[in-house]
Tab-separated table of N, CA and C in Angstrom:
chain	number	residue	atom	x	y	z
A	20	MET	N	-14.251	24.141	3.792
A	20	MET	CA	-14.827	22.918	3.397
A	20	MET	C	-14.075	21.973	3.943
A	21	ARG	N	-14.753	20.664	4.184
A	21	ARG	CA	-14.093	19.624	4.945
A	21	ARG	C	-13.885	18.470	4.117
A	22	ILE	N	-13.296	17.249	4.514
A	22	ILE	CA	-13.116	16.163	3.591
A	22	ILE	C	-13.380	15.106	4.444
A	23	GLY	N	-13.713	14.099	3.742
A	23	GLY	CA	-14.054	12.798	4.362
A	23	GLY	C	-13.471	11.512	3.525
A	24	ILE	N	-12.955	10.612	4.035
A	24	ILE	CA	-12.532	9.419	3.607
A	24	ILE	C	-13.186	8.195	4.081
A	25	ASP	N	-13.730	7.578	3.267
A	25	ASP	CA	-14.394	6.079	3.092
A	25	ASP	C	-13.356	4.939	3.052
A	26	ARG	N	-12.653	4.843	4.334
A	26	ARG	CA	-11.733	3.702	4.365
A	26	ARG	C	-11.858	2.505	3.831
A	27	GLU	N	-13.256	2.006	3.916
A	27	GLU	CA	-13.617	0.798	3.517
A	27	GLU	C	-13.601	0.718	2.125
A	28	ARG	N	-13.592	2.028	1.324
A	28	ARG	CA	-13.487	2.107	-0.096
A	28	ARG	C	-12.188	2.234	-0.666
A	29	CYS	N	-11.403	2.869	0.058
A	29	CYS	CA	-9.863	3.300	-0.315
A	29	CYS	C	-9.243	1.917	-0.480
A	30	GLN	N	-8.347	2.078	-1.514
A	30	GLN	CA	-7.487	0.866	-2.353
A	30	GLN	C	-6.018	1.282	-1.774
A	31	GLY	N	-5.667	2.452	-1.163
A	31	GLY	CA	-4.100	2.354	-0.896
A	31	GLY	C	-3.496	2.813	-2.135
A	32	ALA	N	-3.890	3.388	-3.207
A	32	ALA	CA	-3.227	3.868	-4.190
A	32	ALA	C	-2.184	5.134	-4.105
A	33	GLY	N	-2.544	5.940	-3.003
A	33	GLY	CA	-1.757	6.940	-2.670
A	33	GLY	C	-1.779	8.193	-3.323
A	34	MET	N	-2.680	8.299	-4.398
A	34	MET	CA	-2.728	9.661	-5.198
A	34	MET	C	-3.233	10.669	-4.308
A	35	CYS	N	-3.915	10.638	-3.151
A	35	CYS	CA	-4.292	11.641	-2.613
A	35	CYS	C	-3.107	12.400	-1.614
A	36	ALA	N	-2.285	11.060	-0.932
A	36	ALA	CA	-1.011	11.857	-0.199
A	36	ALA	C	-0.076	12.435	-1.169
A	37	LEU	N	-0.097	11.884	-2.549
A	37	LEU	CA	1.036	12.590	-3.434
A	37	LEU	C	0.396	14.006	-4.154
A	38	THR	N	-0.606	13.900	-4.032
A	38	THR	CA	-1.443	15.147	-4.712
A	38	THR	C	-1.737	16.235	-3.759
A	39	ALA	N	-1.744	15.898	-2.626
A	39	ALA	CA	-2.278	16.893	-1.314
A	39	ALA	C	-1.646	16.729	-0.192
A	40	PRO	N	-0.259	16.483	-0.009
A	40	PRO	CA	0.344	15.739	0.998
A	40	PRO	C	0.216	16.630	2.527
A	41	GLN	N	-0.263	18.059	2.237
A	41	GLN	CA	-0.336	18.649	3.735
A	41	GLN	C	-2.011	17.973	3.984
A	42	VAL	N	-2.671	17.510	3.339
A	42	VAL	CA	-4.171	17.176	3.841
A	42	VAL	C	-4.299	15.723	4.054
A	43	PHE	N	-3.526	14.781	3.188
A	43	PHE	CA	-3.679	13.487	3.450
A	43	PHE	C	-2.696	12.732	3.547
A	44	ASP	N	-2.462	11.540	4.114
A	44	ASP	CA	-1.053	10.665	4.390
A	44	ASP	C	-1.705	9.188	4.105
A	45	GLN	N	-0.644	8.215	4.265
A	45	GLN	CA	-1.147	6.833	4.131
A	45	GLN	C	-1.022	6.155	5.586
A	46	ASP	N	-1.680	5.269	5.746
A	46	ASP	CA	-1.501	4.360	7.090
A	46	ASP	C	-0.403	3.432	6.874
A	47	PRO	N	0.672	3.517	7.697
A	47	PRO	CA	1.934	2.781	7.452
A	47	PRO	C	1.439	1.305	7.342
A	48	GLY	N	0.396	0.991	7.964
A	48	GLY	CA	-0.214	-0.448	8.505
A	48	GLY	C	-0.970	-0.949	7.322
A	49	ASP	N	-1.756	-0.284	6.749
A	49	ASP	CA	-2.634	-0.987	5.683
A	49	ASP	C	-2.397	0.176	4.441
A	50	GLY	N	-1.967	1.027	4.516
A	50	GLY	CA	-1.690	1.818	3.158
A	50	GLY	C	-2.707	2.701	2.778
A	51	ARG	N	-3.815	2.510	3.523
A	51	ARG	CA	-4.983	3.471	3.063
A	51	ARG	C	-4.825	4.725	3.462
A	52	ALA	N	-5.485	5.660	3.074
A	52	ALA	CA	-5.665	7.084	3.338
A	52	ALA	C	-5.955	7.543	4.776
A	53	VAL	N	-5.310	8.585	5.260
A	53	VAL	CA	-5.871	9.241	6.703
A	53	VAL	C	-5.633	10.522	6.520
A	54	LEU	N	-6.694	11.331	6.961
A	54	LEU	CA	-6.622	12.829	6.946
A	54	LEU	C	-5.606	13.395	7.881
A	55	LEU	N	-4.920	14.495	7.455
A	55	LEU	CA	-3.898	15.084	8.500
A	55	LEU	C	-4.673	16.264	9.392
A	56	THR	N	-5.797	16.818	8.309
A	56	THR	CA	-6.784	17.649	8.843
A	56	THR	C	-7.884	17.639	8.322
A	57	ALA	N	-9.370	17.866	9.143
A	57	ALA	CA	-10.637	17.573	8.702
A	57	ALA	C	-10.890	18.453	7.806
A	58	ARG	N	-10.434	19.841	8.208
A	58	ARG	CA	-10.946	21.242	7.254
A	58	ARG	C	-9.840	21.542	6.630
A	59	VAL	N	-10.113	21.449	5.090
A	59	VAL	CA	-9.007	21.858	4.095
A	59	VAL	C	-8.830	23.272	4.363
A	60	PRO	N	-7.296	23.478	4.493
A	60	PRO	CA	-6.982	25.115	4.340
A	60	PRO	C	-7.141	25.396	3.257
A	61	ALA	N	-7.571	27.105	3.058
A	61	ALA	CA	-8.066	27.358	1.943
A	61	ALA	C	-7.041	27.402	0.820
A	62	GLY	N	-5.771	27.575	1.101
A	62	GLY	CA	-4.546	27.382	0.126
A	62	GLY	C	-4.364	25.858	-0.415
A	63	GLN	N	-4.859	24.937	0.462
A	63	GLN	CA	-4.742	23.153	-0.143
A	63	GLN	C	-6.216	22.978	-0.850
A	64	LEU	N	-7.030	23.735	-0.824
A	64	LEU	CA	-8.347	23.409	-1.552
A	64	LEU	C	-8.185	22.851	-2.983
A	65	PRO	N	-7.270	23.753	-3.893
A	65	PRO	CA	-7.216	22.909	-5.305
A	65	PRO	C	-6.645	21.600	-5.141
A	66	ALA	N	-5.609	21.517	-4.369
A	66	ALA	CA	-5.040	20.143	-4.211
A	66	ALA	C	-6.092	18.977	-3.672
A	67	ALA	N	-6.617	19.504	-2.807
A	67	ALA	CA	-7.545	18.385	-2.288
A	67	ALA	C	-8.590	18.188	-3.252
A	68	ARG	N	-9.156	19.067	-3.808
A	68	ARG	CA	-10.097	18.969	-4.982
A	68	ARG	C	-9.722	17.911	-6.222
A	69	LEU	N	-8.556	18.319	-6.605
A	69	LEU	CA	-7.671	17.368	-7.624
A	69	LEU	C	-7.396	15.899	-6.972
A	70	ALA	N	-6.917	15.596	-5.729
A	70	ALA	CA	-6.925	14.200	-5.130
A	70	ALA	C	-8.215	13.658	-5.035
A	71	ALA	N	-9.417	14.360	-4.766
A	71	ALA	CA	-10.604	13.398	-4.612
A	71	ALA	C	-11.041	13.406	-6.063
A	72	GLY	N	-10.922	13.844	-7.061
A	72	GLY	CA	-11.122	13.550	-8.676
A	72	GLY	C	-9.935	12.425	-9.166
A	73	LEU	N	-8.898	12.600	-8.682
A	73	LEU	CA	-7.862	11.552	-9.057
A	73	LEU	C	-8.214	9.983	-8.357
A	74	CYS	N	-8.695	10.021	-7.363
A	74	CYS	CA	-8.648	8.714	-6.351
A	74	CYS	C	-9.395	7.923	-7.027
A	75	PRO	N	-8.873	6.477	-7.558
A	75	PRO	CA	-9.252	5.513	-8.329
A	75	PRO	C	-10.457	4.905	-7.728
A	76	ALA	N	-10.653	4.804	-6.629
A	76	ALA	CA	-11.810	4.217	-5.594
A	76	ALA	C	-12.688	5.197	-5.232
A	77	ALA	N	-12.660	6.230	-5.542
A	77	ALA	CA	-13.833	7.406	-5.326
A	77	ALA	C	-13.670	7.227	-3.607
A	78	ALA	N	-12.777	7.424	-3.020
A	78	ALA	CA	-13.186	7.216	-1.526
A	78	ALA	C	-13.102	8.564	-0.747
A	79	LEU	N	-12.998	9.672	-1.581
A	79	LEU	CA	-12.869	10.901	-0.826
A	79	LEU	C	-13.951	11.927	-1.273
A	80	SER	N	-14.410	12.366	-0.300
A	80	SER	CA	-15.825	13.298	-0.638
A	80	SER	C	-15.385	14.963	0.100
A	81	LEU	N	-15.346	15.546	-0.732
A	81	LEU	CA	-15.414	17.070	-0.186
A	81	LEU	C	-16.822	17.618	0.238
A	82	LEU	N	-16.743	18.182	1.417
A	82	LEU	CA	-18.046	18.481	1.918
A	82	LEU	C	-18.165	20.013	2.188
A	83	ASP	N	-19.292	20.953	1.887
A	83	ASP	CA	-19.335	22.234	2.179
A	83	ASP	C	-19.562	21.997	3.667
A	84	ASP	N	-19.386	23.038	4.496
A	84	ASP	CA	-19.649	23.080	5.832
A	84	ASP	C	-21.090	22.951	6.121
A	85	SER	N	-22.029	23.470	5.303
A	85	SER	CA	-23.437	23.295	5.582
A	85	SER	C	-23.862	21.799	5.333
A	86	ASP	N	-23.072	20.852	5.003
A	86	ASP	CA	-23.148	19.372	4.977
A	86	ASP	C	-22.805	18.868	6.434
A	87	ALA	N	-23.609	19.522	7.632
A	87	ALA	CA	-22.965	18.981	8.581
A	87	ALA	C	-23.213	17.890	9.238
A	88	GLY	N	-24.138	16.773	8.704
A	88	GLY	CA	-24.523	15.810	9.084
A	88	GLY	C	-23.339	14.604	8.482
A	89	GLU	N	-23.219	14.977	7.386
A	89	GLU	CA	-22.128	14.117	6.212
A	89	GLU	C	-20.631	14.205	6.954
A	90	THR	N	-20.566	15.576	7.592
A	90	THR	CA	-19.266	15.921	7.867
A	90	THR	C	-19.095	15.340	9.215
A	91	ASP	N	-20.166	15.192	10.084
A	91	ASP	CA	-20.088	14.822	11.403
A	91	ASP	C	-19.652	13.118	11.358
A	92	ARG	N	-20.457	12.305	10.244
A	92	ARG	CA	-20.071	11.046	10.014
A	92	ARG	C	-18.661	10.843	9.512
A	93	ALA	N	-18.311	11.626	8.704
A	93	ALA	CA	-16.793	11.439	8.426
A	93	ALA	C	-15.803	11.740	9.593
A	94	ASP	N	-16.069	12.686	10.408
A	94	ASP	CA	-15.238	12.914	11.422
A	94	ASP	C	-15.306	11.730	12.430
A	95	ALA	N	-16.406	11.262	12.491
A	95	ALA	CA	-16.702	10.213	13.565
A	95	ALA	C	-15.944	8.863	13.025
A	96	ALA	N	-15.967	8.772	11.901
A	96	ALA	CA	-15.255	7.439	11.241
A	96	ALA	C	-13.804	7.584	11.177
A	97	GLN	N	-13.089	9.077	11.222
A	97	GLN	CA	-11.829	9.316	11.376
A	97	GLN	C	-11.398	8.983	12.756
A	98	ARG	N	-12.146	9.396	13.694
A	98	ARG	CA	-11.952	9.161	15.446
A	98	ARG	C	-11.977	7.861	15.760
A	99	ALA	N	-12.768	7.129	15.044
A	99	ALA	CA	-12.932	5.685	15.509
A	99	ALA	C	-11.475	4.924	14.759
A	100	HIS	N	-11.375	5.583	13.705
A	100	HIS	CA	-9.809	4.588	12.966
A	100	HIS	C	-8.825	5.198	13.858
A	101	GLU	N	-8.677	6.426	14.680
A	101	GLU	CA	-7.538	6.817	15.206
A	101	GLU	C	-7.467	6.328	16.784
A	102	GLN	N	-8.799	5.927	17.163
A	102	GLN	CA	-8.928	5.399	18.514
A	102	GLN	C	-8.391	3.804	18.387
A	103	ALA	N	-8.667	3.329	17.171
A	103	ALA	CA	-8.178	2.002	17.205
A	103	ALA	C	-6.853	1.651	17.201
A	104	GLY	N	-6.134	2.756	17.223
A	104	GLY	CA	-4.610	2.526	17.362
A	104	GLY	C	-3.731	2.776	16.111
A	105	ALA	N	-4.581	3.441	15.079
A	105	ALA	CA	-3.801	3.733	13.796
A	105	ALA	C	-3.082	5.089	13.931
A	106	PRO	N	-2.224	5.181	13.094
A	106	PRO	CA	-1.332	6.602	13.106
A	106	PRO	C	-2.422	7.582	12.878
A	107	THR	N	-1.787	8.849	13.478
A	107	THR	CA	-2.585	10.093	13.435
A	107	THR	C	-2.273	11.086	12.124
A	108	GLY	N	-1.335	10.302	11.156
A	108	GLY	CA	-1.116	11.290	10.118
A	108	GLY	C	0.177	11.999	10.118
A	109	ASP	N	0.789	12.222	11.553
A	109	ASP	CA	2.113	13.064	11.771
A	109	ASP	C	3.036	11.671	12.081
A	110	GLY	N	2.528	10.458	11.845
A	110	GLY	CA	3.391	9.674	12.099
A	110	GLY	C	3.408	8.873	13.738
A	111	SER	N	2.890	9.659	14.487
A	111	SER	CA	2.665	9.261	15.713
A	111	SER	C	1.456	8.285	16.246
A	112	ALA	N	1.407	7.403	17.170
A	112	ALA	CA	0.394	6.837	17.491
A	112	ALA	C	-0.681	7.771	18.336
A	113	PRO	N	-2.027	7.638	18.356
A	113	PRO	CA	-2.727	8.576	18.942
A	113	PRO	C	-2.608	8.229	20.694
A	114	ALA	N	-2.830	9.281	21.294
A	114	ALA	CA	-2.668	9.473	22.829
A	114	ALA	C	-3.900	8.200	23.444
């Protein structure tokens, strides 16, 4: 299972980072959600599903691996954000 974030829709409420801290973090610059991993580890799937359901902006989407086109768009959006100099989720800036 993969996950995507619509950062334009995200309001920075932080419910995702509180609910699934091994999957999500918040950008210290703008407070919006960032992914720590694009593929949700099996043990984190219940928390990721709950986080997606709790998101007040409905900015999170869980995608089956069969949804490759949607996954590719989510990955591309996350890479573009990281290349713009945003933190990578581990607190460090991208290389």
